[in-house]
Short mmCIF file of C-alpha atoms in Angstrom, two decimals:
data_model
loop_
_atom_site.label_atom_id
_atom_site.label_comp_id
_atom_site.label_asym_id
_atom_site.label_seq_id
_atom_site.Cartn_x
_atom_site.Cartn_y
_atom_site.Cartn_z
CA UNK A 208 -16.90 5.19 2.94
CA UNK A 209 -15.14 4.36 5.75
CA UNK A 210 -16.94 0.78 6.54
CA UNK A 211 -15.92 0.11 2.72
CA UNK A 212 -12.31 0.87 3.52
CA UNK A 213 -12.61 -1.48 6.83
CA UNK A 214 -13.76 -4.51 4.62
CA UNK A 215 -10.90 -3.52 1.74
CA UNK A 216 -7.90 -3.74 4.70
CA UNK A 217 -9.41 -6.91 5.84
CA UNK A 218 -9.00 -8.47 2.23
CA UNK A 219 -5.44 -7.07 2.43
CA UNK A 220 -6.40 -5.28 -0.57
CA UNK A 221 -4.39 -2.76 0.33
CA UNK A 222 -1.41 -2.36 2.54
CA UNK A 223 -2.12 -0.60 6.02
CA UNK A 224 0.88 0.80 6.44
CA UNK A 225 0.21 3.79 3.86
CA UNK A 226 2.08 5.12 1.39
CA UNK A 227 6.34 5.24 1.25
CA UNK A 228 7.57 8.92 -0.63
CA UNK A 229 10.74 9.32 -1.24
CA UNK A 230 13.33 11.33 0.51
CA UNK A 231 13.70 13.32 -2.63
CA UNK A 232 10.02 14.24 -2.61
CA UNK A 233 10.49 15.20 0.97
CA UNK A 234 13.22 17.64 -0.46
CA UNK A 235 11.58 18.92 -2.39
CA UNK A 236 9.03 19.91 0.38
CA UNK A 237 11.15 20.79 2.46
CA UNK A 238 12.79 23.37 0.26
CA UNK A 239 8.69 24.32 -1.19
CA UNK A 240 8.27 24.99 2.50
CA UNK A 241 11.29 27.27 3.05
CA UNK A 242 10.84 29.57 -0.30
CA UNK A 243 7.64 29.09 -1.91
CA UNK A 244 4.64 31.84 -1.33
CA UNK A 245 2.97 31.57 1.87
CA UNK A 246 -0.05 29.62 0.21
CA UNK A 247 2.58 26.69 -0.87
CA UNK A 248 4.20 26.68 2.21
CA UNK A 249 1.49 25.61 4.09
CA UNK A 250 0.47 22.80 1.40
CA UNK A 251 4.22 21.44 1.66
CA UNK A 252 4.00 20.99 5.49
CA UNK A 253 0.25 19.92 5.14
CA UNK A 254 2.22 17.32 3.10
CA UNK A 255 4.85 17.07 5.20
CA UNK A 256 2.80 16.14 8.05
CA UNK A 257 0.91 13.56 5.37
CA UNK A 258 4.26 11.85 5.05
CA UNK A 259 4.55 11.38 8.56
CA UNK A 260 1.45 8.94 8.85
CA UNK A 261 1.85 5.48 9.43
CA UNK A 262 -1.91 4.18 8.29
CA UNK A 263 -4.07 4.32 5.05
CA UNK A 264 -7.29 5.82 6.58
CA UNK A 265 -5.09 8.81 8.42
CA UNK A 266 -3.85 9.32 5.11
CA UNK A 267 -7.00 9.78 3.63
CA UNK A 268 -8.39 12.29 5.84
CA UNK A 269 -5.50 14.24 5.87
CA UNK A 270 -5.38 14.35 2.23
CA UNK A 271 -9.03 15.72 2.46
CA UNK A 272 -7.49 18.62 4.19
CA UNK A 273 -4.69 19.34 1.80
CA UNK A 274 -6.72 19.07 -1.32
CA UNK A 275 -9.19 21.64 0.30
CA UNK A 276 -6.34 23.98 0.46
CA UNK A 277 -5.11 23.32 -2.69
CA UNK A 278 -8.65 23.89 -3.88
CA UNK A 279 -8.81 27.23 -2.48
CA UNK A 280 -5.37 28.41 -3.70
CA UNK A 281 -6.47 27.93 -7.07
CA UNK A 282 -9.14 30.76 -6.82
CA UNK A 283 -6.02 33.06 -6.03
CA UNK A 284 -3.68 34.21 -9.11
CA UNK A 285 -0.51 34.20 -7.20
CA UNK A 286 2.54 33.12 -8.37
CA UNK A 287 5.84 31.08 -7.78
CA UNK A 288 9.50 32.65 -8.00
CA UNK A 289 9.45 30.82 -11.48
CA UNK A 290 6.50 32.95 -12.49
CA UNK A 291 4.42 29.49 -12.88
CA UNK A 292 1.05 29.51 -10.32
CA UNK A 293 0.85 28.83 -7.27
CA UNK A 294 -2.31 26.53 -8.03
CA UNK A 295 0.17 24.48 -10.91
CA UNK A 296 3.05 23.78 -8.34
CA UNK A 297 0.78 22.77 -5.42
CA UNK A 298 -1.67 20.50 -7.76
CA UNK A 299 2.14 19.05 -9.19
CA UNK A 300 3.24 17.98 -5.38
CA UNK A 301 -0.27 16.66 -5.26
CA UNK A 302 -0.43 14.11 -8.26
CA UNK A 303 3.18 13.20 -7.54
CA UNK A 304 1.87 10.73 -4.85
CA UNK A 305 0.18 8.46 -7.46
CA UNK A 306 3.50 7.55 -7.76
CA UNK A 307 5.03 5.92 -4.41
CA UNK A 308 4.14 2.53 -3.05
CA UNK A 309 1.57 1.85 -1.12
CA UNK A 310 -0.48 4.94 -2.76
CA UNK A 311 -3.54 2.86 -4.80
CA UNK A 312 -6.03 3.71 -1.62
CA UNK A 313 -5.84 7.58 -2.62
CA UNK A 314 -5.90 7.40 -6.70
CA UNK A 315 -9.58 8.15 -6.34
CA UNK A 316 -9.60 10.59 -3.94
CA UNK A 317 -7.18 12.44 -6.22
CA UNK A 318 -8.16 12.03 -9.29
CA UNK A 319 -11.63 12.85 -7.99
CA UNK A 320 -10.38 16.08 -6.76
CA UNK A 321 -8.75 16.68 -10.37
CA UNK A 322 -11.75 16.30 -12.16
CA UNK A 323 -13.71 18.96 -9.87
CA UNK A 324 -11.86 21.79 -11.21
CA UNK A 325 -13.28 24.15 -14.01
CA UNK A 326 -11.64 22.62 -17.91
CA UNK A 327 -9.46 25.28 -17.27
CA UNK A 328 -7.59 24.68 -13.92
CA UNK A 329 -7.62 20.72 -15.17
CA UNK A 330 -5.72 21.63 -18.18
CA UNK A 331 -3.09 23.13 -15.96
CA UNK A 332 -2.50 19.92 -14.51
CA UNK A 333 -2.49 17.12 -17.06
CA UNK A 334 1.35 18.51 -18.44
CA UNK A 335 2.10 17.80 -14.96
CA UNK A 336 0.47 14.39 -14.42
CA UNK A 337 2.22 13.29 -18.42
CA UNK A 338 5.55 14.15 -17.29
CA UNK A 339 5.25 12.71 -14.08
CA UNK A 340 3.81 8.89 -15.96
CA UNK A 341 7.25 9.73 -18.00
CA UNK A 342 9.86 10.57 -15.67
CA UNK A 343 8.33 7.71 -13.69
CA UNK A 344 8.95 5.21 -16.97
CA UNK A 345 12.45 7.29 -17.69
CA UNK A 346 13.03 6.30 -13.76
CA UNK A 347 12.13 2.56 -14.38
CA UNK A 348 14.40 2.81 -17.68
CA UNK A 349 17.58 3.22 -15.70
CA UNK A 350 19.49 1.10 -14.63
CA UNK A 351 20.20 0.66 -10.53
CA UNK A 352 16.30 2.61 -10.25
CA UNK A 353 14.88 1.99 -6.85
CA UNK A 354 11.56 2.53 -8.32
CA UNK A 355 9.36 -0.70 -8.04
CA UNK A 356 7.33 -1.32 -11.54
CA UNK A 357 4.04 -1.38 -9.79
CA UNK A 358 4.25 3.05 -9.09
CA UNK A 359 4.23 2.66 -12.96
CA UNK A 360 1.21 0.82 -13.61
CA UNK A 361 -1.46 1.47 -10.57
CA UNK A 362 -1.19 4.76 -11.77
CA UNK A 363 -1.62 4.22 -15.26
CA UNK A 364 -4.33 1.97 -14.74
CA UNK A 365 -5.75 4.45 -12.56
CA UNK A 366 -5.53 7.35 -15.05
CA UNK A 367 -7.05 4.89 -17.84
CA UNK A 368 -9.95 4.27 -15.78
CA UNK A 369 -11.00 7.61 -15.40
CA UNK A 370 -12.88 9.01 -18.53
CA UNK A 371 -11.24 12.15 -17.89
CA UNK A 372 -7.78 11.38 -18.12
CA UNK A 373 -8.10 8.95 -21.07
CA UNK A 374 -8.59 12.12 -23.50
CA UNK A 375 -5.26 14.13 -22.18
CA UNK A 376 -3.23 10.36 -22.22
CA UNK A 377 -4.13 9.45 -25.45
CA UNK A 378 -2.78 13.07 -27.14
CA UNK A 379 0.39 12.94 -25.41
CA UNK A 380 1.02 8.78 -26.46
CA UNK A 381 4.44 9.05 -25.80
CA UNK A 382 3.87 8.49 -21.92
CA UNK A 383 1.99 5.28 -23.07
CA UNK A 384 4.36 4.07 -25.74
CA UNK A 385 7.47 5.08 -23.74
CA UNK A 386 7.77 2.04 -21.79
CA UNK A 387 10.53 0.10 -23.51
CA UNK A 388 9.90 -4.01 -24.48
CA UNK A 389 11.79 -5.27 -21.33
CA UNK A 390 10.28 -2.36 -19.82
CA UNK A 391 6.74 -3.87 -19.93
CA UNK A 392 6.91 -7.33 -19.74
CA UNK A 393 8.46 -6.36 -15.96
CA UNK A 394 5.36 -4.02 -15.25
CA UNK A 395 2.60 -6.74 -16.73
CA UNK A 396 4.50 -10.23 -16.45
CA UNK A 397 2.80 -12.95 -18.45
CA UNK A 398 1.65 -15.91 -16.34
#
């Protein structure tokens, strides 16, 4: 894999830099990591720590490591403070970084790790991953959003790709349809 990456960054297929999250994500990890069960606090400063990396490839084998702990929390039943699993808020901080800039490198490598899980842990993810796609177009919506259009539609694109994602996108069209007129001719501009 890695001599595949190599010849992608010398295209400049991707950027090297790795992916941007915002400092509201980082919030939110940062309060995950103060209050959360001991299983989620480790996964929010495994993804703290992920944040912190300045190159694609780092990225990627540290989000090895964090989806292999994610993996293994999900064979646990504990819960959050909320009474929602464990599992559901780590796999939620997870998918959230198909979102940010800069994150098209690890779409497969999550979504890959999504589709590994029994039909039952994987339906405890796709509410998740739909209101992510349409906070993300709610985001893109309002006005004075520093949300580029592109964390819209690499993910998309991404999730449409995948044969198991088209199912749970297609019942819930409204993350599909959502995206207003203006909306989409600023996501796919006509050339």
């Amino acid at each position: 894999m890695s001599s595949k990456f190599h010849k992608s960054q010398q295209k400049a297929q991707w950027s090297a830099a790795g992916i941007r999250v915002s400092q509201g994500y980082l919030r939110k990890l940062d309060l995950t990591d103060d209050t959360g069960p001991d299983g989620l606090k480790s996964i929010a400063s495994s993804l703290i720590e992920f944040s912190s990396l300045q190159n694609t490839y780092a990225e990627l084998e540290a989000l090895k490591r964090v989806c292999a702990s994610v993996t293994a929390l999900s064979k646990s039943n504990s819960q959050t403070a909320d009474g929602s699993s464990t599992f559901e808020a780590a796999a939620s901080l997870i998918l959230e970084l198909l979102f940010f800039p800069n994150s098209k490198p690890l779409h497969r490598q999550i979504l890959s790790w999504c589709k590994s899980f029994p039909p039952d842990k994987f339906a405890l993810m796709t509410p998740h991953l739909i209101k992510l796609i349409n906070d993300a177009i709610a985001a893109f919506d309002v006005r004075g959003s520093d949300m580029l259009p592109i964390t819209i539609a690499e993910p998309l694109l991404s999730l449409l790709e995948s044969k198991s994602f088209q199912l749970p996108l297609r019942q819930d069209a409204t993350c599909l349809v959502g995206f207003s007129q203006p909306g989409l001719s600023a996501v796919f501009p006509r050339h």
